[in-house]
CSV table of C-alpha atoms in Angstrom, one decimal:
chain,number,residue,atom,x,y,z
W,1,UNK,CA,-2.1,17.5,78.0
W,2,UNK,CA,-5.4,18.6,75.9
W,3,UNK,CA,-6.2,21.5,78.8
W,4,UNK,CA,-2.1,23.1,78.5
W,5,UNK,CA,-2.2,22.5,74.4
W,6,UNK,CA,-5.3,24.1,74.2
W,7,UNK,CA,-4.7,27.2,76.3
W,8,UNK,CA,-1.5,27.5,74.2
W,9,UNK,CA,-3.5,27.7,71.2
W,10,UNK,CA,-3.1,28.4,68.5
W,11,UNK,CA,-3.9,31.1,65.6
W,12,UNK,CA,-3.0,35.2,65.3
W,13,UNK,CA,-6.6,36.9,63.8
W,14,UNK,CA,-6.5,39.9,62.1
W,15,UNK,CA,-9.1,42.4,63.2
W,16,UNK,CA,-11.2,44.8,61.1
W,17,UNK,CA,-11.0,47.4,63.4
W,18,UNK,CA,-11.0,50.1,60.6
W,19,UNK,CA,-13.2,52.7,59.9
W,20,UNK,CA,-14.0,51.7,55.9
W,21,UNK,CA,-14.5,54.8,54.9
W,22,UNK,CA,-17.3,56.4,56.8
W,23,UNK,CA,-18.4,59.8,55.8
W,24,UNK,CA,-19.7,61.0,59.6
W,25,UNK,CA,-18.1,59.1,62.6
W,26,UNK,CA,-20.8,59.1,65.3
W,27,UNK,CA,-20.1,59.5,68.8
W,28,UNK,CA,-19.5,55.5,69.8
W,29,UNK,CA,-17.5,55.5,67.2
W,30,UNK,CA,-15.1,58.3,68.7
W,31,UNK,CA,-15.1,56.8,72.2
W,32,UNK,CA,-14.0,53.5,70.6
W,33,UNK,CA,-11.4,55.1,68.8
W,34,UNK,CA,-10.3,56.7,72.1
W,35,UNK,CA,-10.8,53.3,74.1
W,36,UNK,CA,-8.5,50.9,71.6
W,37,UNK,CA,-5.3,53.5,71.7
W,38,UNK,CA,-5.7,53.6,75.5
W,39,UNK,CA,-6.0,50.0,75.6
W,40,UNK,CA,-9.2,50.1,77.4
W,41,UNK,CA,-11.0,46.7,76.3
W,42,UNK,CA,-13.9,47.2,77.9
W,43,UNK,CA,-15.1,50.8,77.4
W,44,UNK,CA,-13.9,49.9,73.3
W,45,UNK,CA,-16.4,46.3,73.8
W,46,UNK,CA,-19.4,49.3,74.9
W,47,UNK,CA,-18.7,51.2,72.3
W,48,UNK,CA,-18.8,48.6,69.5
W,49,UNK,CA,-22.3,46.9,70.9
W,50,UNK,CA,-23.7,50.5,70.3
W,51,UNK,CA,-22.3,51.4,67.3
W,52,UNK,CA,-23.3,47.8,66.0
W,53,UNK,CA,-27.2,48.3,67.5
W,54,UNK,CA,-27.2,51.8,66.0
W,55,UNK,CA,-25.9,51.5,62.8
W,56,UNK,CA,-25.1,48.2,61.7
W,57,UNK,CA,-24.7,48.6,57.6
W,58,UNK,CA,-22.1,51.6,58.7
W,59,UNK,CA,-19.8,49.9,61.2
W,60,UNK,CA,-20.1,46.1,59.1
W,61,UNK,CA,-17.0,45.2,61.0
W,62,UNK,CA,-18.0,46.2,64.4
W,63,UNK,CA,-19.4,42.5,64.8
W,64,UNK,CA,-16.2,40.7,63.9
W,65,UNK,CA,-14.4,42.8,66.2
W,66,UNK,CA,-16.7,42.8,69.2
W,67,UNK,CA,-16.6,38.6,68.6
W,68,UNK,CA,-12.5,39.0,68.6
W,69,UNK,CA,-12.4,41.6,71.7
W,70,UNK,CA,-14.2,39.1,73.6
W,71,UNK,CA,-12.1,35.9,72.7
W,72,UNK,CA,-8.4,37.6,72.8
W,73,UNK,CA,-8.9,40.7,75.2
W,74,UNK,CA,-11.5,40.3,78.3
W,75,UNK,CA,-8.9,37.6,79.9
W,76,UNK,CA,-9.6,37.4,83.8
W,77,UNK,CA,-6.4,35.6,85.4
W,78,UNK,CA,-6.7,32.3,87.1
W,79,UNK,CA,-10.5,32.3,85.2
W,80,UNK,CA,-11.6,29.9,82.8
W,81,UNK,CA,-12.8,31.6,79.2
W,82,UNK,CA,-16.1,31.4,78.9
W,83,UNK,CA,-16.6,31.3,74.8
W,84,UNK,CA,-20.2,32.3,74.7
W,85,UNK,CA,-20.3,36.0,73.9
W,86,UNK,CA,-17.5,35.9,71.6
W,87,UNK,CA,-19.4,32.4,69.5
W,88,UNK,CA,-23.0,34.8,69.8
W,89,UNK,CA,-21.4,37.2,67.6
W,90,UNK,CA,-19.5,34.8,65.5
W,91,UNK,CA,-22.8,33.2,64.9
W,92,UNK,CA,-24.3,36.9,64.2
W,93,UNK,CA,-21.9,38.2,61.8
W,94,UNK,CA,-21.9,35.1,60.1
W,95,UNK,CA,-25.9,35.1,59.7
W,96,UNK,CA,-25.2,38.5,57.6
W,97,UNK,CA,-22.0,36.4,55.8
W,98,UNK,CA,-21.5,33.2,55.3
W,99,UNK,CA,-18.4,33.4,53.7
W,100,UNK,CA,-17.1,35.4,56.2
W,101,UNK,CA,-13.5,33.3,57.2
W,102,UNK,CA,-12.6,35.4,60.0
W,103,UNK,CA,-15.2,34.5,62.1
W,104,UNK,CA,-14.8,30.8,60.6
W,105,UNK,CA,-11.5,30.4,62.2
W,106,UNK,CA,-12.5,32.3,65.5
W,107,UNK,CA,-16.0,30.0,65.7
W,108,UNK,CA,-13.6,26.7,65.2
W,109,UNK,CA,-11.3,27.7,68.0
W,110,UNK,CA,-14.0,28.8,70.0
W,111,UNK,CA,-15.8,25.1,69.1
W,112,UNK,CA,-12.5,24.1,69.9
W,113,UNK,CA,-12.5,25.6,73.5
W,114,UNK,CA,-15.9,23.7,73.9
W,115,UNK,CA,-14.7,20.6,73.1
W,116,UNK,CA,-16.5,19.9,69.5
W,117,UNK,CA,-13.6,18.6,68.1
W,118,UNK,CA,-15.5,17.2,65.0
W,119,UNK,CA,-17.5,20.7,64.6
W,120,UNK,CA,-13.9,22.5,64.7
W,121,UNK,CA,-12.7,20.0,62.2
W,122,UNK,CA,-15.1,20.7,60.0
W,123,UNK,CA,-14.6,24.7,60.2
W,124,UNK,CA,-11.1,24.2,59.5
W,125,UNK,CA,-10.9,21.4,56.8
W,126,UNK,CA,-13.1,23.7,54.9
W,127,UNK,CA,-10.8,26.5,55.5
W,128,UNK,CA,-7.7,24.4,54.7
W,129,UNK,CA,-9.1,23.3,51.6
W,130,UNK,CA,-10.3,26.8,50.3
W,131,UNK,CA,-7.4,28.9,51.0
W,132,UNK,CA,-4.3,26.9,52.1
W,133,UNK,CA,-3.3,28.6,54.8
W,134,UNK,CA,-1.1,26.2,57.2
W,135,UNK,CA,-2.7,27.7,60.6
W,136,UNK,CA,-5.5,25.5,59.5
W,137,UNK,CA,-3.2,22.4,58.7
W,138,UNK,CA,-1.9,23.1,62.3
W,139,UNK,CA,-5.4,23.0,63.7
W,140,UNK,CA,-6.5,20.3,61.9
W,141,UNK,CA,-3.1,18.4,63.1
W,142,UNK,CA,-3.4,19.1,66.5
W,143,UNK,CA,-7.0,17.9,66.7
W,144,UNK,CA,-5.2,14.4,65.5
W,145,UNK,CA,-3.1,14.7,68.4
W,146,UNK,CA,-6.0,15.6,70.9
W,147,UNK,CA,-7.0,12.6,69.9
W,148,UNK,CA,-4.2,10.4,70.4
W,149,UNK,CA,-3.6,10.0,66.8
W,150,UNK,CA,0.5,10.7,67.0
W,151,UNK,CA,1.5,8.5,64.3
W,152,UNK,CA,-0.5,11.1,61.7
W,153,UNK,CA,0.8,13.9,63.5
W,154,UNK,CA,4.6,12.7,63.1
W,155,UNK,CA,3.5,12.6,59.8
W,156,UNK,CA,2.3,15.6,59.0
W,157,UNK,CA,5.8,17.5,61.0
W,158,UNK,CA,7.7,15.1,58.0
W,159,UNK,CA,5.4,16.3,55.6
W,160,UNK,CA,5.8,20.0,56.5
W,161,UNK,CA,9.1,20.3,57.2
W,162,UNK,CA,9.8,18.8,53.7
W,163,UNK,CA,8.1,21.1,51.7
W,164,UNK,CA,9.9,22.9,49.8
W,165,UNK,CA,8.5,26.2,50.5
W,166,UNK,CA,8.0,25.3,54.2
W,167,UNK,CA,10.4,28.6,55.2
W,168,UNK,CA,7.6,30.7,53.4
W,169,UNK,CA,4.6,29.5,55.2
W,170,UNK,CA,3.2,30.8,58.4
W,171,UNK,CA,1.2,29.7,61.1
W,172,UNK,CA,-0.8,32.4,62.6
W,173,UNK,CA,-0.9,32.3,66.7
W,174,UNK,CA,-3.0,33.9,69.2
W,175,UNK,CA,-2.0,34.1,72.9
W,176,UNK,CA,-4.9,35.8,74.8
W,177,UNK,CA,-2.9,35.0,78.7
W,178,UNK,CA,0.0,37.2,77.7
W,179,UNK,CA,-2.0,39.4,74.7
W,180,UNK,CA,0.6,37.9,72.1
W,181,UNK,CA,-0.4,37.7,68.6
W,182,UNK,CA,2.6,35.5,66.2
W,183,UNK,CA,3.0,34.3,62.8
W,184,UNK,CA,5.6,31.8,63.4
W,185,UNK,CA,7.8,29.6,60.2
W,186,UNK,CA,5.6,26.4,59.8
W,187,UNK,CA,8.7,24.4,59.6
W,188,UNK,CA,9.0,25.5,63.9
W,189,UNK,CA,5.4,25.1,64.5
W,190,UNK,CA,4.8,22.1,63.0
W,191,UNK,CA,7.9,20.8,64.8
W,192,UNK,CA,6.4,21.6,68.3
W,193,UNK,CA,3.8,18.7,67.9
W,194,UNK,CA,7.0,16.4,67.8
W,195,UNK,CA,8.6,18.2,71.2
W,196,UNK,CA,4.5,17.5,72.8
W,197,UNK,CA,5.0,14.0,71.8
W,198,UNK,CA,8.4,13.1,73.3
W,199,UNK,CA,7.2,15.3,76.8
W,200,UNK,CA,3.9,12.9,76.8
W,201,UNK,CA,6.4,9.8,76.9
W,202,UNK,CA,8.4,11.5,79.6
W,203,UNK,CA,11.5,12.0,76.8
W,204,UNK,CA,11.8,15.1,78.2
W,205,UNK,CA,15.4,16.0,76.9
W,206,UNK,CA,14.5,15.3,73.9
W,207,UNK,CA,11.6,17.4,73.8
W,208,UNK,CA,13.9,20.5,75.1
W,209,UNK,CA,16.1,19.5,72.0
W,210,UNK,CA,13.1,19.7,69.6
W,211,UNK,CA,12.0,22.4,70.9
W,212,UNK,CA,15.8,24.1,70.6
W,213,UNK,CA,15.8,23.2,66.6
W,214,UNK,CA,12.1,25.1,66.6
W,215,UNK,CA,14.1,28.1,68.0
W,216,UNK,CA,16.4,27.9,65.5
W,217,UNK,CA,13.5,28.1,62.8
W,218,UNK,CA,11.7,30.7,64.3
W,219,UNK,CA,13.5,32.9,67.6
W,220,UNK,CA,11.0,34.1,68.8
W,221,UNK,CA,8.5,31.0,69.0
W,222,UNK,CA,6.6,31.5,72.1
W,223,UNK,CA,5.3,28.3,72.6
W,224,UNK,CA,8.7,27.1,71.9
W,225,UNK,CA,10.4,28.8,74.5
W,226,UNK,CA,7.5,29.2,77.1
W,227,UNK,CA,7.7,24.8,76.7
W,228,UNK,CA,11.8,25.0,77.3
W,229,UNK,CA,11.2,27.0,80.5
W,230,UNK,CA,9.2,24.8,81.9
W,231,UNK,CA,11.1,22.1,80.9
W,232,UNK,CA,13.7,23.7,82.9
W,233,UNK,CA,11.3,24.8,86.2
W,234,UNK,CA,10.5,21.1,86.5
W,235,UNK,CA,13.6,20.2,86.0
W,236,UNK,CA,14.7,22.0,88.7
W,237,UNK,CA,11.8,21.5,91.4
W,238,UNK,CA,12.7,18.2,90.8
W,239,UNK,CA,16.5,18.5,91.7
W,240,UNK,CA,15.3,20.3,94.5
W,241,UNK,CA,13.2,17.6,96.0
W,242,UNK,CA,15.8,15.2,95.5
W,243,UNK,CA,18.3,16.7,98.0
């Protein structure tokens, strides 16, 4: 269950893919500017590395945006994600800034990916408590349920779901298999810990019904529906087996 929750993960980053300003755009800085509308990753990933070598204090964001092209956009089917290039240039651009929460929340989910569970906590309980943003509460909630803790994590779904402002809060998504980026109602992603409960003790209708009242929160929740097709494909494979 940790390997299919934490390919499904969680958290939609916003890139600072801008130009800030510049007086002269150089050459790289063209061709990356080409690259990104033509949706060629890797040509835009060239042209960041130089413009980063060559002029670092004029492109400041080319190093947040080479460490998010590498986590969301060089996805290889039926590959496993290897995190390294994308946490070398977390680690870089957060050597210039500390402070820098961007590449905070990108280094915990690429901890994450790694399996330092208590290094990611960290990243995002510090994030959590300094800007109470509820893609961090998620983060910090499934960690709890990577870890077996599912009493907490029923816990925190009541918790959420009660808030009064719940329908205002957001939990930011990214999906780097199907280059989906969400921000879903907290009230629906908070609920889908309770739907991943009820599948792990084989309750699997009512996990499809959980996962029905997170549609009604949020329509277009892809983990929600991407869950309730499954749901449905083994549901099926197993009705055809039967016969």
């Amino acid at each position: 269950m940790r390997y299919i929750m934490t390919t499904l993960l969680a958290i939609t980053l916003l890139v600072a893919c801008k130009n800030s300003g510049n007086k002269q755009e150089t050459a790289n800085y063209r061709l990356f500017s080409s690259a990104r509308a033509a949706q060629d990753y890797q040509t835009a990933i060239t042209a960041l590395s130089m413009m980063s070598s060559e002029d670092s204090a004029q492109y400041p964001w080319a190093t947040d945006s080479l460490a998010f092209y590498h986590f969301f956009y060089l996805n290889i089917p039926g590959l496993v994600k290897n995190p390294t290039t994308a946490l070398h240039y977390c680690e870089k651009g957060l050597s210039a800034n500390a402070n820098n929460d961007f590449l905070k929340e990108l280094k915990g989910k690429l901890l994450l990916s790694q399996g330092k569970d208590s290094a990611a906590m960290d990243i995002f309980s510090g994030l959590w408590n300094k800007n109470k943003d509820y893609t961090y509460l998620w983060e910090m909630t499934f960690l709890n349920l990577a870890a077996g803790n599912f009493s907490y994590c029923d816990s925190m779904v009541e918790q959420v779901i009660n808030t009064p402002d719940a329908a205002q809060k957001k939990v930011r998504f990214t999906h780097p298999e199907v280059a989906l980026q969400e921000s879903v109602d907290a009230r629906a992603s908070f609920l889908f810990f309770r739907a991943l409960i009820k599948n792990n003790e084989g309750k699997f209708l009512e996990s499809a019904e959980i996962l029905s009242k997170c549609l009604q929160f949020d329509p277009n929740f892809y983990l929600a529906k991407k869950g309730i097709y499954e749901l449905q494909q083994n549901a099926a494979n197993k009705g055809n087996t039967g016969r």
